[in-house]
XYZ file of C-alpha atoms in Angstrom:
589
model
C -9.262 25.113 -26.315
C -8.516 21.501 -25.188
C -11.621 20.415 -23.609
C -10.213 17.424 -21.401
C -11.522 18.302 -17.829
C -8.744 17.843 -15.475
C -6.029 19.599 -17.733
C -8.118 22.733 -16.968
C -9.778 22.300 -14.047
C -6.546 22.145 -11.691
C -5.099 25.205 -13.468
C -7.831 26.775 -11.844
C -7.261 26.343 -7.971
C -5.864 28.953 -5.608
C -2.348 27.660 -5.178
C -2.509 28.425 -1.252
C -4.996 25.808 -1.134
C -3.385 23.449 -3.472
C -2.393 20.185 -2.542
C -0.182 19.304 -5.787
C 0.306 15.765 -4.895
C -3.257 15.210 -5.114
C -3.090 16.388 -8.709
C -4.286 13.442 -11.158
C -5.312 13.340 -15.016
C -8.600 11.677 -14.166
C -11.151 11.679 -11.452
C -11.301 8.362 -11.542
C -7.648 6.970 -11.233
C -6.657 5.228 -8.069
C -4.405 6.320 -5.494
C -0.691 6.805 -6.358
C -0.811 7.363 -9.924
C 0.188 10.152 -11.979
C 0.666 10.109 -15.983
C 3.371 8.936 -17.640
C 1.858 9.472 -21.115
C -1.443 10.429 -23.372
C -2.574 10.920 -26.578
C -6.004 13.537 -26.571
C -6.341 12.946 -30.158
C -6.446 17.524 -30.366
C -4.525 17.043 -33.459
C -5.550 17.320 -37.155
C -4.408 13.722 -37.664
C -3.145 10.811 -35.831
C 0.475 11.224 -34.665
C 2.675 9.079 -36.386
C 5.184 8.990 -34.232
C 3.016 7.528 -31.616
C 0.451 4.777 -33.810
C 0.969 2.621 -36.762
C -2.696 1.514 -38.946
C -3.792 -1.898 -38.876
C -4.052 -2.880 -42.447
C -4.896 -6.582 -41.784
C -7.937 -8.314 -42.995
C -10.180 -9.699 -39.972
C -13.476 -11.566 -40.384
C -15.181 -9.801 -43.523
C -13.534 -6.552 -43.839
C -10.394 -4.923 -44.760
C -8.834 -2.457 -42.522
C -7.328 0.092 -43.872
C -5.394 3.583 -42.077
C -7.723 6.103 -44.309
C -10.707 4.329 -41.995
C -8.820 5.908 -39.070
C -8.803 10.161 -38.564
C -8.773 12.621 -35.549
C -11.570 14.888 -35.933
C -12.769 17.599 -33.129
C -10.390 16.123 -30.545
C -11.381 12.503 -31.245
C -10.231 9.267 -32.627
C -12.897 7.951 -35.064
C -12.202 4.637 -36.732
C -14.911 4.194 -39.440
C -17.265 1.315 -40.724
C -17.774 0.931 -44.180
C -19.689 -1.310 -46.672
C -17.508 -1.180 -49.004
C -16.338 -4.291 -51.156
C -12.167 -5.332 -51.890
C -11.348 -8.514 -53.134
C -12.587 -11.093 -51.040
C -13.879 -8.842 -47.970
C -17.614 -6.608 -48.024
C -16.808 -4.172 -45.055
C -14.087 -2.049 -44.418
C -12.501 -1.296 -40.989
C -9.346 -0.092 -38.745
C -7.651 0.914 -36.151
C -3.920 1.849 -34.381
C -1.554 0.160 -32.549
C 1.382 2.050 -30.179
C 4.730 2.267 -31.497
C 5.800 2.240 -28.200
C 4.893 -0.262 -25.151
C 4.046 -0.476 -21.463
C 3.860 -2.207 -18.994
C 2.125 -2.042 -15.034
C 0.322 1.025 -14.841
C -3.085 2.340 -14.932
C -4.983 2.691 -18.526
C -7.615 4.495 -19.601
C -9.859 5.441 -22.539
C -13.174 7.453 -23.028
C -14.979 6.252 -25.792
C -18.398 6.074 -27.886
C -18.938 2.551 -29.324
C -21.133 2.319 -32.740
C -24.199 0.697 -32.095
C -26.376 1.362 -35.056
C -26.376 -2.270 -36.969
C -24.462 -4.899 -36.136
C -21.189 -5.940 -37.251
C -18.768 -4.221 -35.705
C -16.357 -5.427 -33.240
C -14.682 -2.583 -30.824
C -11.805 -2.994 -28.878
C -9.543 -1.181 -26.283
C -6.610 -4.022 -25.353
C -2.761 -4.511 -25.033
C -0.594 -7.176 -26.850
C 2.538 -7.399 -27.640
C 3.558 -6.958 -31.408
C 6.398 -9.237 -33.426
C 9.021 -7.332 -34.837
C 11.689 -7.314 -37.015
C 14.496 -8.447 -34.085
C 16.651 -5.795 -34.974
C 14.961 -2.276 -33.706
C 12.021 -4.036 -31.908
C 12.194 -7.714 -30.660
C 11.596 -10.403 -32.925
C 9.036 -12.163 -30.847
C 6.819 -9.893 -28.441
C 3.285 -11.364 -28.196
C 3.157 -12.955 -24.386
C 0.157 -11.802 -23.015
C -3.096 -10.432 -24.128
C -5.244 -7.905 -21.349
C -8.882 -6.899 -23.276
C -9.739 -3.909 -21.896
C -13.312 -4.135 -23.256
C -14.251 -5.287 -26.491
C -17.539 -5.043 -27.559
C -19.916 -5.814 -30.148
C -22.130 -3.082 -31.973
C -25.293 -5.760 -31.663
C -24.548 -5.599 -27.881
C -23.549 -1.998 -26.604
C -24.273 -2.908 -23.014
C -21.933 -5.942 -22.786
C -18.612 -6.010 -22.782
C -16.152 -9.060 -22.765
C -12.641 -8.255 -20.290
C -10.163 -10.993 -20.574
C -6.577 -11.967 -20.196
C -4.487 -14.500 -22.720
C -1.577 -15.911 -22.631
C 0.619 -16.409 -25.859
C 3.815 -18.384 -24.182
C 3.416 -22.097 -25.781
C -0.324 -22.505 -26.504
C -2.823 -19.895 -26.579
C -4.807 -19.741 -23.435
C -7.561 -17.679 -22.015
C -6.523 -16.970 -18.507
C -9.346 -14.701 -17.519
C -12.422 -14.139 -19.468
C -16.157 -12.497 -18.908
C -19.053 -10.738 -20.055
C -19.972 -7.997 -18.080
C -23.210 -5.406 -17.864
C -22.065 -1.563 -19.027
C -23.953 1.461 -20.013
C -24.798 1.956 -23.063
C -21.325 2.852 -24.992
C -23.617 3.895 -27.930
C -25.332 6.654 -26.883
C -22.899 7.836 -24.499
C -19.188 8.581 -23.824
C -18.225 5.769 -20.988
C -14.735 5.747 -19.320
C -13.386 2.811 -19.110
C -9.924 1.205 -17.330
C -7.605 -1.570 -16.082
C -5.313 -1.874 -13.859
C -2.052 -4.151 -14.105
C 0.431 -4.874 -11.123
C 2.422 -7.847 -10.481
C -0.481 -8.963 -8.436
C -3.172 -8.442 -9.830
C -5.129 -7.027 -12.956
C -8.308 -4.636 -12.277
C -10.954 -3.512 -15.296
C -13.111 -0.658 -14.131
C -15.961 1.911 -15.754
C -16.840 5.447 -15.300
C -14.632 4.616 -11.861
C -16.477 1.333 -10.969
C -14.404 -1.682 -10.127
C -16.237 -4.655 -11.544
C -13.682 -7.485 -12.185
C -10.196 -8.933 -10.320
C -7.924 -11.097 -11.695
C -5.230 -12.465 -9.218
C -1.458 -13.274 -9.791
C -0.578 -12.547 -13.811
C 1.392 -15.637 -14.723
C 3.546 -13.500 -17.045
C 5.291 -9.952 -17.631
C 6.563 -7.859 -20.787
C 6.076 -4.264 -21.799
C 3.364 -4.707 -24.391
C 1.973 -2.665 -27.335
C -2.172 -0.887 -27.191
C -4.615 -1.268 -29.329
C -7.443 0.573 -30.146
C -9.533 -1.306 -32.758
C -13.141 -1.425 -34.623
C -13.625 -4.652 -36.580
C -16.053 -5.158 -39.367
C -17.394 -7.712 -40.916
C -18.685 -9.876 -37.841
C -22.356 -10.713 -39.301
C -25.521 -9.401 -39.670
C -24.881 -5.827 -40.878
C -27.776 -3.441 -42.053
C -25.608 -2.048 -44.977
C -28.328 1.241 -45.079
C -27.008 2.257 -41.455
C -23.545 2.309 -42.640
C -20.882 4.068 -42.267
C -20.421 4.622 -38.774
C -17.522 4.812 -36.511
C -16.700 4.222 -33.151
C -14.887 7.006 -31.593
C -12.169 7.615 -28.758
C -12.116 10.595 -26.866
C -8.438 9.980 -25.454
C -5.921 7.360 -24.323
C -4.139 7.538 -21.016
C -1.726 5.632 -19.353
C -0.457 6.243 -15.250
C 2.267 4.873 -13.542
C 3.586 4.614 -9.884
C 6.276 4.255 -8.494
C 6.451 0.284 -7.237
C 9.623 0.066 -5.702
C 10.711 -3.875 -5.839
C 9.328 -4.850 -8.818
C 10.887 -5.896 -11.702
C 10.187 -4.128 -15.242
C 12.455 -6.646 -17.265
C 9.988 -8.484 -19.730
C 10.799 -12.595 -20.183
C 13.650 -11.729 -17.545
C 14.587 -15.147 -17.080
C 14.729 -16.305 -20.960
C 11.927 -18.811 -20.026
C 9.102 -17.982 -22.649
C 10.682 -19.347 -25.698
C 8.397 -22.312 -25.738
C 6.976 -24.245 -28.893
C 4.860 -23.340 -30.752
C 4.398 -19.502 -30.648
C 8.001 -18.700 -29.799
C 10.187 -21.825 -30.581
C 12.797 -19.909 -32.265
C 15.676 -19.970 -29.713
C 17.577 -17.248 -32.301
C 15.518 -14.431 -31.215
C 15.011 -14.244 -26.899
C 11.434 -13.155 -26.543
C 11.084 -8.958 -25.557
C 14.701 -9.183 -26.351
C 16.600 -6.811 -29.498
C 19.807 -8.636 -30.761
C 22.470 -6.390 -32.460
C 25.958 -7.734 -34.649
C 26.805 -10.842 -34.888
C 23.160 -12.196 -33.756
C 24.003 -16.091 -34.148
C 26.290 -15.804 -31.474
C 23.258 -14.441 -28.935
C 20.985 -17.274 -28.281
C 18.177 -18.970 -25.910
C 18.684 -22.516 -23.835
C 15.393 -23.034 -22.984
C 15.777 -25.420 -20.072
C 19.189 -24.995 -19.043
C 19.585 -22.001 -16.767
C 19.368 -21.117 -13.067
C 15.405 -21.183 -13.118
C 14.239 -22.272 -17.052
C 16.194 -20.666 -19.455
C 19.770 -18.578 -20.211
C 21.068 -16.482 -22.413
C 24.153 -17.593 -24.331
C 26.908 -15.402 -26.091
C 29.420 -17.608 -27.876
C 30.994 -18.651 -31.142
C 33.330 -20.683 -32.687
C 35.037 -17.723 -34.597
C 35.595 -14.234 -33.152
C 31.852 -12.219 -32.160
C 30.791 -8.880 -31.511
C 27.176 -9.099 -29.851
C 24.363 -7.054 -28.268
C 21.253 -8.242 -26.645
C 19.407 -5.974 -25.489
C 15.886 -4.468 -24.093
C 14.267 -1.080 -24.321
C 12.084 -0.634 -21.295
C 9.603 2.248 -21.568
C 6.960 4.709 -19.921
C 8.302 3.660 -16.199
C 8.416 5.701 -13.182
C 11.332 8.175 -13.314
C 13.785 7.764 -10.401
C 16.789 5.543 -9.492
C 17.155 2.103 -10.183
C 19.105 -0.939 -9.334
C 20.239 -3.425 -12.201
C 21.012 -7.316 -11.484
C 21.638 -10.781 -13.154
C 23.277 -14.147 -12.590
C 26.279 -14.854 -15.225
C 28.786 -17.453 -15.927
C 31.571 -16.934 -17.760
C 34.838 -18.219 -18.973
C 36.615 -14.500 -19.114
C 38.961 -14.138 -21.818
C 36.348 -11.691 -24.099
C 37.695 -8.243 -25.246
C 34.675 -6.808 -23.143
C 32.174 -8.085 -21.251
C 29.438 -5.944 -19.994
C 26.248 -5.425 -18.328
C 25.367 -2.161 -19.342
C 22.208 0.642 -18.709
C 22.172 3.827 -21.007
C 19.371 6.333 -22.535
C 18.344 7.050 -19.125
C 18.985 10.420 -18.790
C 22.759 11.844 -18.472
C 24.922 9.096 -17.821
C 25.633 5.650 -18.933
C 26.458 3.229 -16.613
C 28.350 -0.265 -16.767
C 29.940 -3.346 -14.940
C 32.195 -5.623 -16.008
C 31.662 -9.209 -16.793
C 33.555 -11.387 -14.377
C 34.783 -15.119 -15.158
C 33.512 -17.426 -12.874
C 32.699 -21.565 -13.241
C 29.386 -21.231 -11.286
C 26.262 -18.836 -11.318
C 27.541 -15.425 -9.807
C 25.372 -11.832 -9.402
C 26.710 -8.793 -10.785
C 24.829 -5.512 -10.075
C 24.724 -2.085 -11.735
C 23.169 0.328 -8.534
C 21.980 4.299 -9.080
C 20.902 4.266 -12.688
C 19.257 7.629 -12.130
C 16.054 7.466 -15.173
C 15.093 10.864 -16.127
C 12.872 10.122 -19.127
C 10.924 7.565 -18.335
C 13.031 5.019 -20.477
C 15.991 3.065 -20.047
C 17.643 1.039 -22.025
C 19.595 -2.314 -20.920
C 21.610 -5.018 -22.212
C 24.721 -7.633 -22.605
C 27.420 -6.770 -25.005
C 30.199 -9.374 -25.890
C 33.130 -8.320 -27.910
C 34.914 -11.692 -27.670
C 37.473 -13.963 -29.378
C 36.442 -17.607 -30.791
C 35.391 -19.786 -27.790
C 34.645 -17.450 -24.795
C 30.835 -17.608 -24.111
C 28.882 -16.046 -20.941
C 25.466 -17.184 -19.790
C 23.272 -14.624 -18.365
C 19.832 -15.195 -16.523
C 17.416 -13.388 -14.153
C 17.644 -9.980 -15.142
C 16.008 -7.458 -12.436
C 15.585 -3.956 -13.307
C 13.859 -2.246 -9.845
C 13.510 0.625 -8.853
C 14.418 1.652 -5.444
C 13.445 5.035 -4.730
C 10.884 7.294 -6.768
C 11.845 10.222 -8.933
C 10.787 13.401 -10.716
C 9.067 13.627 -14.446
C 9.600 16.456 -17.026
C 6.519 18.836 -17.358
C 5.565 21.475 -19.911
C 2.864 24.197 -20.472
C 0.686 24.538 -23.294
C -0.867 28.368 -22.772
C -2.396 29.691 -26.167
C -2.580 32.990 -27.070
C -4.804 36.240 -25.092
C -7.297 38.376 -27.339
C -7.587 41.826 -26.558
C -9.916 42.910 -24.243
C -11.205 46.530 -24.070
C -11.771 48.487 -20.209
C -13.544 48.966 -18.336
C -14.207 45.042 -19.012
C -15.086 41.934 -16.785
C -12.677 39.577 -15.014
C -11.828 36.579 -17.517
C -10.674 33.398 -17.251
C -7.123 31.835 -18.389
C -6.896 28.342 -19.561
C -3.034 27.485 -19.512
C -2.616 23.533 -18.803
C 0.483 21.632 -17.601
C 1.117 18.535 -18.817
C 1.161 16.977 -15.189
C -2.584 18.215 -14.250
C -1.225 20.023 -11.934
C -2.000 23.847 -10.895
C -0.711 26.398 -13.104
C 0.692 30.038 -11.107
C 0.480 32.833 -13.164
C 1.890 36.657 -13.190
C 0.888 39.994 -14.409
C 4.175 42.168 -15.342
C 1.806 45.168 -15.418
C -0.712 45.751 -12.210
C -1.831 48.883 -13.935
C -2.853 47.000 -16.925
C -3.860 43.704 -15.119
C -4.171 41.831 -11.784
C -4.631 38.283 -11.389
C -7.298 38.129 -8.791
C -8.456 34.171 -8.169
C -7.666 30.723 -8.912
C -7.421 31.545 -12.936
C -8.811 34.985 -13.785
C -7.696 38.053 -14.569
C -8.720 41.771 -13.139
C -8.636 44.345 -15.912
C -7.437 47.899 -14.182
C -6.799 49.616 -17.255
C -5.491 50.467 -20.874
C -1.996 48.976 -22.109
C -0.122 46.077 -22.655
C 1.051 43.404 -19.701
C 2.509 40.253 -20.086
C 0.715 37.277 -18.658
C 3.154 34.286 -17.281
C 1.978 30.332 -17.041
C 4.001 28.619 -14.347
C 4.239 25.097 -12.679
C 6.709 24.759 -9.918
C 6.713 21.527 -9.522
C 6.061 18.624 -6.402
C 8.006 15.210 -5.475
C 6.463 13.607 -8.708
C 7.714 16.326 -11.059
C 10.199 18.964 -12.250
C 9.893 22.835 -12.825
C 7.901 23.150 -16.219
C 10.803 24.393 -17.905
C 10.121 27.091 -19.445
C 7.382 29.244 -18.367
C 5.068 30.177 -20.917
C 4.267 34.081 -21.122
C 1.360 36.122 -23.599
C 0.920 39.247 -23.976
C -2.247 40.623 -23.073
C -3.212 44.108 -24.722
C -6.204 45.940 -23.262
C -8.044 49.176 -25.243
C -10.326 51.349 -24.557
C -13.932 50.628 -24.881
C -15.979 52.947 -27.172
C -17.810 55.753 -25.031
C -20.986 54.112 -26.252
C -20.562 50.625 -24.996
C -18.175 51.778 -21.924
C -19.490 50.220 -18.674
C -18.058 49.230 -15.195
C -17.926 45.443 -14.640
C -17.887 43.575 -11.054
C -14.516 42.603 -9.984
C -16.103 39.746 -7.636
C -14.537 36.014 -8.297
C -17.340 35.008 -10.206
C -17.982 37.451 -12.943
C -15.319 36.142 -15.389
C -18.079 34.541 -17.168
C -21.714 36.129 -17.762
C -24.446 35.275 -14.777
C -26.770 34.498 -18.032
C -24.720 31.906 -18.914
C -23.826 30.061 -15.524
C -24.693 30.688 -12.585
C -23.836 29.285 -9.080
C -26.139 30.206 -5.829
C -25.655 31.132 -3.279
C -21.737 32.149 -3.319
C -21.455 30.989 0.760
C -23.434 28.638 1.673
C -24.520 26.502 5.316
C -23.769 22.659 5.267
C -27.387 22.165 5.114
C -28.365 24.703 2.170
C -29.584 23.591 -1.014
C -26.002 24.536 -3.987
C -28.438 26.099 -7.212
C -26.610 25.915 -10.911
C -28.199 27.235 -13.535
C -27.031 26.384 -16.967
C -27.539 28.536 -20.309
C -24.659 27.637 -22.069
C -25.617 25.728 -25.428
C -22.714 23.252 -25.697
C -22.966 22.649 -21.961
C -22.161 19.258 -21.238
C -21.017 18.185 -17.273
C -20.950 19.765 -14.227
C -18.405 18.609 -11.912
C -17.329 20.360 -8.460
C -13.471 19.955 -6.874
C -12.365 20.697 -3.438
C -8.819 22.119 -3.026
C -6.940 19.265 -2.892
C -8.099 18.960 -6.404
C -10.566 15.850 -5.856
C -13.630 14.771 -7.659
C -16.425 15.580 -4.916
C -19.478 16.087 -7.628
C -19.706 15.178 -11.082
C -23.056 15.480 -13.310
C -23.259 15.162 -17.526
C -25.915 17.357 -18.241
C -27.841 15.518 -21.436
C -29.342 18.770 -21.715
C -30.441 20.046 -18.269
C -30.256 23.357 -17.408
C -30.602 23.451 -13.813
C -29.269 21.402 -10.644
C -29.994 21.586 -7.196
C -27.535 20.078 -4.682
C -27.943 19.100 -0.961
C -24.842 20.363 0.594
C -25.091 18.103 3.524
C -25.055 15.226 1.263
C -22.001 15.850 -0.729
C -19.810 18.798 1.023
C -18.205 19.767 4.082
C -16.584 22.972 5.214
C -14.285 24.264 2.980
C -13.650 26.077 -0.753
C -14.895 24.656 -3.552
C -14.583 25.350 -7.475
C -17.215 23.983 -9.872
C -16.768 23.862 -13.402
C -18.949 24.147 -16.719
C -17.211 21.681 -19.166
C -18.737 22.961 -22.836
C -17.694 21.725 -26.223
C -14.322 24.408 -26.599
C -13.716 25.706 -22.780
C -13.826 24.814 -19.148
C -15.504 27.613 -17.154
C -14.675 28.310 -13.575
C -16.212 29.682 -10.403
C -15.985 29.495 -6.703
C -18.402 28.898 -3.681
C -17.644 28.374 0.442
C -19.619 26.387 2.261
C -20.011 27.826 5.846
């Protein structure tokens, strides 16, 4: 079974009680957010259609994609001694194929620690590309997540660069963590247009104010050998990521065009004025160019030739908020082209387009109810002119003005037979939204479900089981439902007992045990903890929010003062192990 906790844990709430639009990924993600995308790393290997290898070399290693592999539901990206050409170590790592911009970000990871000489990172830049399917130039800004070094597991450096012209370090830091060696630490950062946040296990411990610059940019997740003083006996090693996240919200106002107003082609990182930064360029491409200095606020695009032109410029904008947006820019042009448009498509259903108009001075055109279904749009400025036409375009907005619904699905594996009389059990369907799954028994005679996720055995037979999401504001049906079958025999005369049918006995009292089942608001909550793989404790109210969380290290038993941490209500704590999520249910009084 997936063992991330949330994907479980909300599947597992009495959907009465259920506020869904409290439903997050992650206990720790602020207000407003809900995922756009993930990778868990649950895979045999890493998806391709999500990361490309870096196979640079960097300091004194080589990195290379067989150093990278998903193992047991985590990213490991190994450190090797290991000699080619000019380089001792070897090292890796994987960079997005796709990019993003504001949002939330998070990853949980283990940093190696054993020797030093390894250099891990969790950051965003932008990646150059080829200018035909990506954009030619994409590097403007650098946000470090963390990076640290395997000499120095506590400390962590979280900066922000800037690529347009010179390099420059905006933003930069060293900052006190736990130890990311010997423990799994989440860490975070937030980007708006107004400011940029870095956070751990929840904890905000940095602000910087007023980015200078915006574009959808590509994440990295990165271990770097060959920085120095390596004990070659403790190698390899690896550091390891547990998952990558990314939440969005919806930010109605803000513009998700990157380099918007053709401004960041500036000497000597971008002085090509061929290829627009963040921009794609499709036909004839020499007749799509930048002025740097000569538009409404910086820069312009230009479309023009001296012999007939068909030309695209264009910008694929990714992982936003679904919902409908508004499309706007300031053009000249002398009219006369074949077509001139300002066109938004791959949204959804529709594609949507305005005309071009001629006009001698700087004039807005606007595109309104681009409905985005997918979290993607994609816009741009097609001229298919005669010799001598041009149009200048600059300050291209692409806001959103009023939030939408995402697309959800269900992963539910499938149901072993049980034999009756049996015990209550628990089921462990997951939407991909986090939020509560509803589920159905086609056969009562067979099967009840009883409580927030388990399921009554009544008797011998078959029933199907259905996993269901309906939705909230954020998100659609989870189309389709997802339904097992359950089959139920008889238990041999021998072994043949009767099992409680209370709320709690879906998993054995031996195992995990939570005391007393009601409870005053000044009793002491007992847990007792026999599970092997045991590793975290954490206790939800209804609305599905992070009241109590404990990592176990071992401990088998915790005592909690109610009147510290609860207040009247229904509660459901959890037992996260190594291959399950176990539920159960107490009331305090």
């Amino acid at each position: 079974m997936n063992k991330k906790l949330l994907f479980l844990l909300l599947n597992c709430f009495l959907s009465i009680y259920f506020s869904s639009t409290m439903a997050q990924r992650s206990p720790y993600v602020p207000d407003g957010y809900f995922p756009i995308y993930s990778d868990e790393f649950d895979s045999t290997a890493v998806n391709s259609n999500n990361w490309s290898y870096r196979t640079d070399s960097r300091f004194d290693a080589k990195n290379l994609a067989n150093n990278v592999r998903v193992v047991d539901g985590k990213l490991y990206i190994d450190f090797k001694h290991e000699p080619i050409g000019t380089t001792n170590y070897t090292s890796g790592g994987v960079i997005s194929k796709h990019t993003f911009g504001y949002g939330y970000y998070e990853v949980c990871s283990k940093t190696f620690g054993d020797t030093p000489g390894l250099h891990t990172a969790f950051w965003m830049m932008g990646g150059n590309g080829n200018g035909s399917t990506s954009p030619k130039y994409n590097n403007v800004l650098e946000i470090d997540g963390y990076e640290i070094e395997s000499e120095a597991p506590t400390q962590s450096i979280g900066a922000v660069h800037y690529y347009i012209g010179t390099h420059v370090t905006a933003v930069g830091g060293t900052y006190t963590f736990p130890n990311t060696s010997t423990q799994y630490v989440t860490n975070a950062y937030e980007w708006t247009p107004t400011y940029i946040k870095w956070y751990v296990n929840g904890t905000l411990f940095k602000t910087f104010s007023n980015p200078k610059y915006y574009a959808a940019q590509n994440m990295w997740l990165t271990a770097l050998g060959g920085t120095g003083g390596t004990d070659n006996t403790k190698l390899p090693g690896s550091s390891k990521f547990e998952y990558f996240r990314y939440y969005a919200k919806n930010m109605n106002g803000y513009n998700w065009v990157g380099n918007a107003g053709y401004e960041y082609n500036v000497a000597p990182n971008q002085a090509d004025l061929q290829y627009p930064v963040s921009w794609i360029e499709e036909g004839d491409i020499e007749n799509s160019y930048v002025d740097a200095t000569s538009g409404r606020t910086g820069g312009r695009l230009h479309h023009t030739g001296s012999t007939p032109y068909t030309v695209r410029t264009l910008q694929n904008i990714e992982n936003i908020p679904n919902g409908t947006y508004t499309m706007k820019a300031w053009v000249i042009s002398t009219g006369g082209q074949y077509v001139a448009h300002m066109n938004a498509y791959n949204c959804g259903d529709s594609f949507y387009s305005v005309n071009i108009p001629a006009s001698s001075t700087w004039s807005q055109i606007t595109l309104n109810n681009i409905i985005v279904k997918n979290n993607r749009c994609t816009i741009d400025f097609y001229s298919d002119s005669p010799a001598y036409r041009y149009m200048l375009i600059d300050d291209v907005e692409f806001v959103q003005v009023q939030s939408g619904r995402n697309a959800q699905t269900i992963e539910f594996n499938a149901l072993s037979t049980r034999t009756y009389p049996g015990s209550n059990f628990t089921l462990l369907a997951r939407a991909s939204s986090g939020l509560p799954v509803t589920y159905t028994s086609s056969n009562p005679a067979v099967a009840i479900i009883t409580g927030p996720c388990y399921v009554q055995i009544n008797g011998v037979g078959s029933t199907i089981i259905t996993a269901s999401q309906s939705g909230n504001p954020y998100y659609y049906f989870a189309a389709p439902s997802v339904s097992r079958t359950l089959t139920v025999t008889a238990a041999s005369a021998k072994s043949a007992k009767m099992y409680s049918n209370d709320l709690n006995s879906n998993v054995e009292e031996t195992e995990f045990n939570v005391y007393p089942n009601q409870i005053s608001a000044d009793g002491i909550l007992k847990i007792d903890i026999n599970k092997k793989d045991a590793q975290k404790v954490s206790v939800f109210n209804v609305n599905g929010q992070l009241v109590y969380s404990k990592d176990l290290n071992g401990i088998k038993s915790l005592n909690i003062s109610v009147s510290d941490v609860f207040k009247r209500g229904i509660y459901i704590v959890t037992l996260t192990t190594k291959d399950a999520v176990l539920c159960k249910r107490f009331i305090v009084k």
